[in-house]
Coordinates of C-alpha atoms in Angstrom, one line a residue:
Chain A
M23 CA -56.4 14.6 40.9
S24 CA -57.5 17.4 43.2
T25 CA -59.7 18.8 40.5
L26 CA -61.7 15.5 40.4
Y27 CA -61.7 14.9 44.1
P28 CA -60.9 18.1 46.0
F29 CA -61.8 16.6 49.4
L30 CA -59.2 13.8 49.1
A31 CA -57.0 14.7 52.0
P32 CA -53.3 14.1 51.4
D33 CA -52.8 12.3 54.7
G34 CA -56.3 10.7 54.9
D35 CA -57.3 7.1 54.5
A36 CA -57.4 7.0 50.7
G37 CA -59.9 4.0 50.7
T38 CA -62.4 5.7 53.0
D39 CA -62.0 9.0 51.3
L40 CA -62.6 7.4 47.9
V41 CA -65.9 5.9 49.0
R42 CA -67.0 9.1 50.8
S43 CA -66.2 11.3 47.8
T44 CA -68.0 8.8 45.5
E45 CA -71.0 9.0 47.7
A46 CA -70.9 12.8 47.6
K47 CA -70.7 12.8 43.8
A48 CA -73.7 10.4 43.5
A49 CA -75.6 12.6 45.8
E50 CA -74.6 15.7 43.8
S51 CA -75.8 14.0 40.6
L52 CA -79.2 13.3 42.1
E53 CA -79.5 16.8 43.5
L54 CA -78.7 18.4 40.1
R55 CA -81.3 16.2 38.4
L56 CA -84.0 17.2 40.9
R57 CA -83.0 20.9 40.7
V58 CA -83.2 20.8 36.9
L59 CA -86.6 19.1 36.9
A60 CA -87.9 21.7 39.3
G61 CA -86.3 24.7 37.6
F62 CA -87.3 23.7 34.0
G63 CA -90.7 22.3 34.9
P64 CA -92.9 24.5 32.7
A65 CA -90.3 24.6 29.9
V66 CA -90.1 20.7 29.9
A67 CA -93.9 20.5 29.8
A68 CA -94.1 23.0 26.9
C69 CA -91.4 21.1 25.0
A70 CA -93.1 17.8 25.5
A71 CA -96.4 19.3 24.2
A72 CA -94.7 20.6 21.1
M73 CA -93.0 17.3 20.5
A74 CA -96.2 15.3 21.0
A75 CA -98.0 17.6 18.5
A76 CA -95.2 17.0 16.0
F77 CA -95.4 13.2 16.4
R78 CA -99.2 13.3 16.2
A79 CA -98.8 15.0 12.8
G80 CA -96.4 12.3 11.6
G81 CA -93.2 14.0 12.6
T82 CA -89.8 12.2 13.1
L83 CA -87.3 12.9 15.8
F84 CA -83.7 13.5 14.8
A85 CA -81.1 13.4 17.6
F86 CA -77.5 14.4 17.3
G87 CA -74.3 15.3 19.2
N88 CA -70.6 14.7 19.4
G89 CA -68.6 12.2 21.5
G90 CA -70.4 11.1 24.6
S91 CA -73.3 13.3 23.5
S92 CA -73.5 11.3 20.2
T93 CA -74.1 8.1 22.2
D94 CA -76.6 10.0 24.4
A95 CA -78.3 11.0 21.2
Q96 CA -78.4 7.3 20.1
A97 CA -80.0 6.5 23.4
V98 CA -82.6 9.3 23.0
A99 CA -83.6 7.9 19.7
Q100 CA -83.9 4.4 21.1
V101 CA -85.9 5.6 24.1
F102 CA -88.4 7.4 21.9
R103 CA -88.6 4.6 19.4
A104 CA -89.3 1.9 22.0
P105 CA -92.6 1.6 23.8
Y106 CA -92.6 3.0 27.4
G107 CA -95.3 1.8 29.8
E108 CA -98.5 2.0 27.8
S109 CA -97.2 4.5 25.2
Q110 CA -96.1 3.4 21.8
G111 CA -92.8 4.5 20.3
V112 CA -92.5 7.2 17.7
P113 CA -90.3 7.5 14.6
A114 CA -86.8 8.5 15.9
I115 CA -83.4 8.3 14.4
C116 CA -79.9 9.3 15.5
L117 CA -77.6 11.1 13.0
T118 CA -74.4 9.6 14.3
G119 CA -75.2 5.9 13.7
D120 CA -74.1 5.7 10.1
A121 CA -70.4 5.7 9.7
A122 CA -70.6 5.8 5.9
L123 CA -72.6 9.1 5.9
L124 CA -70.5 10.7 8.7
T125 CA -67.1 9.9 7.1
A126 CA -68.4 10.8 3.6
L127 CA -69.6 14.2 4.7
A128 CA -66.6 14.9 7.0
N129 CA -64.1 13.8 4.3
D130 CA -65.8 15.3 1.2
V131 CA -67.1 18.6 2.7
A132 CA -66.3 19.3 6.4
F133 CA -67.1 18.0 9.8
D134 CA -69.1 21.2 10.5
V135 CA -71.8 20.0 8.1
V136 CA -72.2 16.4 9.2
F137 CA -75.6 17.0 10.9
A138 CA -76.8 20.0 8.8
R139 CA -76.5 18.0 5.5
Q140 CA -78.3 15.1 6.9
L141 CA -81.1 17.3 8.2
A142 CA -81.3 19.1 4.9
A143 CA -81.8 15.8 3.1
L144 CA -84.0 14.0 5.6
G145 CA -85.8 16.7 7.6
R146 CA -89.3 17.9 6.8
P147 CA -91.3 20.8 8.3
G148 CA -92.9 19.5 11.5
D149 CA -90.1 17.1 12.4
V150 CA -88.2 17.5 15.6
A151 CA -84.4 18.1 15.9
M152 CA -82.8 17.4 19.3
A153 CA -79.3 18.7 19.7
L154 CA -77.1 17.4 22.6
S155 CA -74.1 19.3 23.7
T156 CA -72.3 20.0 27.0
S157 CA -70.6 23.2 25.8
G158 CA -73.3 24.6 23.6
G159 CA -70.5 25.6 21.2
S160 CA -69.9 22.7 18.8
V161 CA -70.1 24.1 15.4
N162 CA -71.6 21.0 13.7
V163 CA -74.3 20.8 16.3
L164 CA -75.2 24.5 16.0
R165 CA -75.3 24.2 12.2
G166 CA -77.6 21.3 12.6
L167 CA -80.0 23.4 14.7
E168 CA -79.8 26.3 12.2
Q169 CA -80.7 23.9 9.3
A170 CA -83.5 22.4 11.3
R171 CA -85.0 25.8 12.0
R172 CA -84.7 26.8 8.3
T173 CA -86.6 23.6 7.4
G174 CA -89.3 24.4 9.9
M175 CA -88.6 21.7 12.4
V176 CA -89.3 21.9 16.2
T177 CA -85.8 22.5 17.6
V178 CA -84.8 21.3 21.1
G179 CA -81.3 22.1 22.4
L180 CA -79.5 20.7 25.5
A181 CA -76.4 22.3 26.8
G182 CA -74.4 22.8 30.0
A183 CA -72.3 25.4 31.7
G184 CA -73.3 28.8 30.3
G185 CA -75.0 27.3 27.2
G186 CA -72.4 28.7 24.8
R187 CA -73.5 30.1 21.4
M188 CA -76.5 27.8 21.4
A189 CA -77.9 29.9 24.3
E190 CA -76.5 33.3 23.2
E191 CA -78.1 33.1 19.8
R192 CA -81.2 31.2 20.9
L193 CA -80.7 28.6 18.3
A194 CA -83.3 26.3 19.7
D195 CA -87.1 26.8 20.3
H196 CA -86.8 24.8 23.5
L197 CA -83.5 25.3 25.2
F198 CA -82.3 23.6 28.4
V199 CA -79.0 24.7 29.9
V200 CA -77.9 22.5 32.8
P201 CA -76.3 24.7 35.4
S202 CA -73.1 22.8 36.1
S203 CA -69.5 23.1 34.8
S204 CA -68.9 19.3 35.1
V205 CA -69.4 17.6 31.8
H206 CA -70.4 14.4 33.6
R207 CA -73.0 16.0 35.8
V208 CA -74.4 17.9 32.8
Q209 CA -74.7 14.7 30.8
E210 CA -76.4 12.9 33.7
A211 CA -79.0 15.7 34.1
Q212 CA -79.5 15.8 30.4
T213 CA -80.3 12.1 30.4
T214 CA -83.0 12.7 33.0
L215 CA -84.4 15.6 31.0
C216 CA -84.6 13.5 27.8
H217 CA -86.2 10.6 29.7
V218 CA -88.8 12.9 31.3
L219 CA -89.6 14.4 27.9
R220 CA -90.2 10.8 26.7
E221 CA -92.5 10.1 29.7
L222 CA -94.5 13.3 29.1
V223 CA -94.7 12.8 25.3
G224 CA -96.0 9.3 26.0
R225 CA -98.6 10.7 28.3
E226 CA -99.7 13.4 25.8
R227 CA -100.0 10.9 23.0
A228 CA -102.1 8.6 25.1
E229 CA -104.5 11.4 25.8
A230 CA -104.7 12.6 22.2
Chain B
M26 CA -94.2 1.5 34.8
A27 CA -97.6 3.0 34.2
I28 CA -97.8 6.8 34.3
E29 CA -100.5 8.1 36.6
P30 CA -103.0 10.6 35.1
G31 CA -102.4 14.1 36.0
T32 CA -101.3 17.6 34.9
P33 CA -97.8 18.1 33.6
E34 CA -96.9 19.7 36.9
N35 CA -98.0 16.6 38.8
L36 CA -96.2 14.4 36.3
L37 CA -93.0 16.3 36.7
E38 CA -93.3 16.0 40.5
Q39 CA -93.9 12.3 40.1
A40 CA -90.9 12.1 37.8
A41 CA -88.7 13.7 40.4
A42 CA -90.1 11.6 43.2
R43 CA -89.5 8.3 41.3
R44 CA -85.8 9.3 41.0
T45 CA -85.1 10.2 44.6
A46 CA -84.9 6.8 46.4
P47 CA -83.0 5.0 43.6
G48 CA -80.5 8.0 43.4
R49 CA -79.9 7.7 47.1
A50 CA -79.4 4.0 46.8
L51 CA -76.7 4.5 44.3
A52 CA -74.9 6.8 46.7
R53 CA -75.1 4.1 49.4
D54 CA -73.4 1.7 46.9
A55 CA -70.4 3.9 46.7
G56 CA -68.2 1.2 48.3
S57 CA -69.0 -1.3 45.5
I58 CA -68.4 1.3 42.8
A59 CA -65.0 2.2 44.3
A60 CA -64.1 -1.6 44.7
A61 CA -64.9 -2.1 41.0
A62 CA -62.8 0.9 40.0
R63 CA -59.8 -0.4 42.0
D64 CA -59.8 -3.7 40.2
M65 CA -60.3 -2.0 36.8
A66 CA -57.3 0.4 37.5
A67 CA -55.2 -2.6 38.5
R68 CA -55.9 -4.2 35.1
F69 CA -55.2 -0.9 33.2
R70 CA -51.9 -0.7 35.0
R71 CA -50.9 -4.0 33.7
G72 CA -51.8 -3.1 30.1
G73 CA -55.3 -4.4 30.1
R74 CA -58.0 -3.0 27.9
L75 CA -61.7 -2.3 28.5
V76 CA -64.3 -4.0 26.3
T77 CA -67.9 -2.7 26.7
F78 CA -71.2 -4.0 25.4
G79 CA -74.9 -3.6 25.9
D80 CA -78.2 -4.0 23.9
G81 CA -80.9 -1.4 23.2
A82 CA -80.3 1.9 24.8
A83 CA -77.5 0.2 26.7
A84 CA -75.6 -0.2 23.5
A85 CA -75.3 3.6 23.4
D86 CA -74.1 3.5 27.0
A87 CA -71.4 1.0 26.1
G88 CA -70.2 3.4 23.4
H89 CA -70.3 6.3 26.0
V90 CA -68.1 4.4 28.5
A91 CA -65.6 3.5 25.8
V92 CA -65.2 7.1 24.6
E93 CA -64.9 8.3 28.2
F94 CA -61.8 6.1 28.6
T95 CA -60.2 6.6 25.2
H96 CA -60.8 10.3 25.0
P97 CA -61.0 11.8 28.5
V98 CA -63.1 14.9 29.0
I99 CA -60.5 16.3 31.4
V100 CA -57.5 17.5 29.5
G101 CA -54.3 15.9 30.8
R102 CA -55.9 12.7 31.9
P103 CA -54.3 9.7 30.2
A104 CA -56.1 8.0 27.4
L105 CA -56.9 4.4 28.5
P106 CA -57.6 1.7 25.9
A107 CA -61.3 0.9 25.6
I108 CA -63.6 -0.2 22.8
S109 CA -67.4 -0.8 22.5
L110 CA -68.5 -4.0 20.9
A111 CA -72.0 -2.6 20.4
G112 CA -71.1 0.1 17.9
D113 CA -70.7 -2.1 14.9
A114 CA -73.9 -3.8 13.7
V115 CA -71.9 -5.8 11.1
A116 CA -69.6 -7.3 13.7
L117 CA -72.5 -8.4 15.8
G118 CA -73.9 -10.6 13.1
G119 CA -77.1 -12.5 13.1
P120 CA -80.6 -11.2 13.9
A121 CA -80.7 -8.6 16.8
G122 CA -81.0 -10.4 20.1
E123 CA -79.6 -13.6 18.8
S124 CA -77.0 -15.3 21.0
G125 CA -75.0 -18.4 20.5
P126 CA -71.6 -19.2 19.0
E127 CA -72.1 -17.3 15.7
A128 CA -73.5 -14.0 16.9
G129 CA -73.6 -11.5 19.7
F130 CA -71.0 -10.2 22.1
A131 CA -69.6 -13.5 23.2
V132 CA -68.0 -14.3 19.8
Q133 CA -66.4 -10.8 19.7
V134 CA -65.2 -11.2 23.3
R135 CA -63.6 -14.5 22.5
T136 CA -61.8 -13.2 19.4
F137 CA -60.8 -9.8 20.7
G138 CA -60.5 -10.2 24.5
R139 CA -57.3 -11.2 26.4
P140 CA -57.1 -12.6 29.9
G141 CA -55.8 -9.3 31.3
D142 CA -58.7 -7.3 29.9
I143 CA -61.8 -5.9 31.5
A144 CA -65.4 -6.6 30.3
L145 CA -68.1 -4.1 31.2
G146 CA -71.7 -5.2 30.3
V147 CA -74.7 -2.9 30.7
L148 CA -77.9 -4.9 31.4
T149 CA -81.3 -3.2 31.1
G150 CA -83.2 -6.0 32.9
E151 CA -85.1 -6.8 29.7
D152 CA -83.7 -9.1 27.0
D153 CA -80.1 -9.4 28.2
R154 CA -79.1 -12.7 26.8
R155 CA -76.3 -11.4 24.6
V156 CA -74.8 -9.3 27.3
R157 CA -74.9 -12.2 29.8
D158 CA -73.3 -14.4 27.2
G159 CA -70.6 -11.8 26.6
L160 CA -69.9 -11.6 30.3
A161 CA -69.7 -15.4 30.6
A162 CA -67.3 -15.6 27.7
A163 CA -65.2 -12.9 29.3
R164 CA -65.1 -14.8 32.6
E165 CA -64.0 -18.0 30.9
L166 CA -61.1 -16.0 29.4
G167 CA -60.0 -14.7 32.8
M168 CA -61.1 -11.1 32.1
L169 CA -62.3 -8.9 35.0
T170 CA -66.0 -8.7 34.6
V171 CA -68.2 -5.7 35.6
A172 CA -72.0 -5.7 35.2
L173 CA -74.3 -2.7 35.4
T174 CA -77.7 -4.1 36.2
A175 CA -81.1 -3.0 37.3
A176 CA -83.4 -4.7 39.8
P177 CA -86.6 -3.7 41.7
P178 CA -85.8 -2.4 45.2
T179 CA -87.9 -5.2 46.6
T180 CA -85.5 -7.9 45.1
P181 CA -85.0 -10.6 47.7
P182 CA -81.4 -11.3 48.8
G183 CA -81.3 -14.4 46.6
G184 CA -81.3 -12.1 43.5
P185 CA -83.9 -11.3 40.8
P186 CA -86.1 -14.0 39.3
S187 CA -84.2 -13.7 36.0
G188 CA -81.2 -15.0 37.8
A189 CA -78.1 -13.4 39.3
V190 CA -75.6 -12.0 36.8
A191 CA -72.3 -13.8 37.0
A192 CA -69.6 -11.1 37.2
D193 CA -66.8 -10.0 39.5
H194 CA -68.6 -6.7 40.2
V195 CA -72.3 -6.3 39.9
L196 CA -73.4 -2.7 40.3
T197 CA -77.2 -2.5 40.5
A198 CA -79.6 0.4 39.9
W199 CA -82.3 -0.3 42.5
C200 CA -85.5 0.6 40.6
D201 CA -88.0 -1.0 38.4
D202 CA -88.2 1.9 35.8
P203 CA -85.9 1.2 32.9
L204 CA -85.4 4.9 32.2
V205 CA -84.4 5.8 35.8
A206 CA -82.2 2.7 35.9
R207 CA -80.4 4.0 32.7
E208 CA -79.8 7.3 34.3
L209 CA -78.2 5.7 37.3
H210 CA -76.0 3.6 35.0
V211 CA -74.8 6.9 33.4
T212 CA -73.8 8.2 36.8
A213 CA -72.2 4.9 37.8
Y214 CA -70.0 4.7 34.7
H215 CA -69.0 8.3 35.0
L216 CA -68.0 7.6 38.6
L217 CA -66.1 4.5 37.5
W218 CA -64.1 6.6 35.0
E219 CA -63.3 9.2 37.6
L220 CA -62.3 6.7 40.3
V221 CA -60.1 4.7 37.9
H222 CA -58.1 7.9 37.3
V223 CA -58.0 8.6 41.1
V224 CA -56.6 5.2 41.8
L225 CA -54.1 5.3 38.9
D226 CA -52.8 8.6 40.4
E227 CA -52.2 7.0 43.8
P228 CA -48.6 6.3 44.5
E229 CA -48.2 2.7 45.6
G230 CA -45.6 0.0 45.4
T231 CA -47.5 -2.1 43.0
T232 CA -47.7 0.7 40.5
A233 CA -46.5 -0.6 37.1
A234 CA -46.6 1.8 34.2
P235 CA -48.5 0.6 31.1
A236 CA -46.6 -1.5 28.7
A237 CA -44.0 0.4 26.6
C238 CA -44.1 3.4 29.0
D239 CA -40.9 4.2 30.9
P240 CA -41.7 5.7 34.3
G241 CA -40.2 9.1 34.7
D242 CA -40.3 9.9 31.0
T243 CA -42.8 12.1 29.3
C244 CA -44.9 9.3 28.1
V245 CA -46.5 10.4 24.8
T246 CA -48.8 7.3 24.9
C247 CA -50.4 8.2 28.1
S248 CA -50.8 11.9 27.6
D249 CA -54.2 13.1 26.4
T250 CA -52.7 16.4 25.4
A251 CA -50.9 16.5 22.1
V252 CA -47.2 17.3 22.7
R253 CA -44.5 18.8 20.5
V254 CA -41.5 16.5 19.9
R255 CA -38.6 16.5 17.5
V256 CA -37.9 13.6 15.1
T257 CA -34.4 12.2 15.6
E258 CA -34.6 9.0 13.5
L259 CA -37.0 7.5 11.0
R260 CA -37.6 3.8 11.4
P261 CA -39.2 1.1 9.2
G262 CA -43.0 0.6 9.4
G263 CA -43.9 4.3 9.6
L264 CA -42.2 4.7 13.0
A265 CA -39.8 7.2 14.3
L266 CA -37.7 8.0 17.4
V267 CA -38.5 11.4 18.8
D268 CA -37.0 13.6 21.5
T269 CA -39.6 14.6 24.0
G270 CA -37.3 16.9 25.8
E271 CA -37.2 14.5 28.7
G272 CA -36.2 11.4 26.8
V273 CA -36.5 9.5 23.6
E274 CA -39.6 7.5 22.6
E275 CA -40.8 5.7 19.6
V276 CA -44.0 7.0 17.9
S277 CA -45.9 6.4 14.6
V278 CA -45.4 9.0 11.9
A279 CA -47.5 7.0 9.4
L280 CA -50.1 9.8 9.1
V281 CA -47.7 12.6 8.3
E282 CA -44.7 13.4 6.0
A283 CA -42.1 13.8 8.7
R284 CA -38.3 14.1 8.2
V285 CA -35.5 14.0 10.7
G286 CA -35.3 17.3 12.6
D287 CA -39.1 18.1 12.1
V288 CA -41.1 19.1 15.1
V289 CA -44.3 17.1 15.1
L290 CA -47.4 17.2 17.2
V291 CA -48.0 13.8 18.9
H292 CA -51.3 12.6 20.4
A293 CA -51.6 9.1 21.8
K294 CA -48.3 8.0 20.3
E295 CA -49.4 9.1 16.8
A296 CA -47.8 12.1 15.0
I297 CA -50.8 14.1 13.8
A298 CA -49.2 17.2 12.3
V299 CA -45.8 18.5 11.2
L300 CA -45.2 21.9 12.8
G301 CA -42.0 22.8 11.2
G302 CA -38.8 21.4 9.9
G303 CA -35.3 21.3 11.2
D304 CA -34.2 22.6 7.8
G305 CA -35.6 26.0 8.6
S306 CA -39.0 25.4 6.9

């Protein structure tokens, strides 16, 4: 467990240490969120402007990811669909919500195509594709981004650690690589990035 | 929360500022988070399962919590039984938001839950009836109940006007912005997952291994890493006895064509591949 809680002293008071280390992790989570907002400021604003322009022109948001990132993509779609403050929702859908489609594509073709095939069928030029990954290396996510770009969609990519192939090959127009090697801290900062994008898109649309 | 007019730069600064105090408040609640994790770990030790639910974006969070526990991100951590009730629109029945005996989470909790299980409900502070009903049903059953809630930092000690949530552990995101509250819930459930594993690792007298897991053996149920084992005996019902190298355990071979002597790859007590036969194949 030392990898999760390196400061748990072997002879220390486990209860107190547990609370102290939890406090430290929560503080680290906040610190990373603030650092990411400060560091990506202009890029977040540019991404929000591109997304708002896409929505003004009738575009739809498609969000996708694997595992915990698939549920995070579901939340992104819901957060963009729902009104926030005075701003109305926009058309948004998550590509992992339909078990029939996912299992059909995975079973009949390959898991690598589960997002690309859906985007090829549903996506239109001017739509927005948002890919969530912590590694930046999931093949099905990357193929989704490639398909979205071929279609002429605005592509947004979120990754962690070094950004993986998503970053190496610049597979997204708007790329946000969260500088942490912890999957959990990466997901937490990505959630904040997505929420702030929602806030800024709402603002842009209100002004339009 | 209304967004103040301003340039994108100002808006970003405001976004950061709105997250600072609630984020610090979560760190101050570390003791409550650790206490919830201790009770959850105790239930897992006795074979309890985690049942999660939420509405709206919190439905996604319920799914996220369940996948954290059943498929840990850190290789080698044991898989713990967890399921989200929010992932299946068919099972929820009735119009969205409906509660009552025929629909919602309560009916699923009553049919699926057992007294030794854990219920984790994620409340957004908006229309939470189905989640509250689910937690109430879980309490009636004797399940451990954990609620992730949100409340304005100015909430009086008597609780929010919408009424206090009845749960054994109530972990509150202290802010009035639903998006910021959701971010804190993500951090809170990540911490719960980590802490449950820390507690499960602690040596203590009350430690009881999960059901059907012999302490000291290489438990192929609890290991998140797929392990190689040799089939020693085929049993009815798609089961087999396997030699783990440190002992003999029963696993399922229903998904593969395994014969006695085969080396199979086992993940979470299920053989997922035949690596080679004892007959020289």
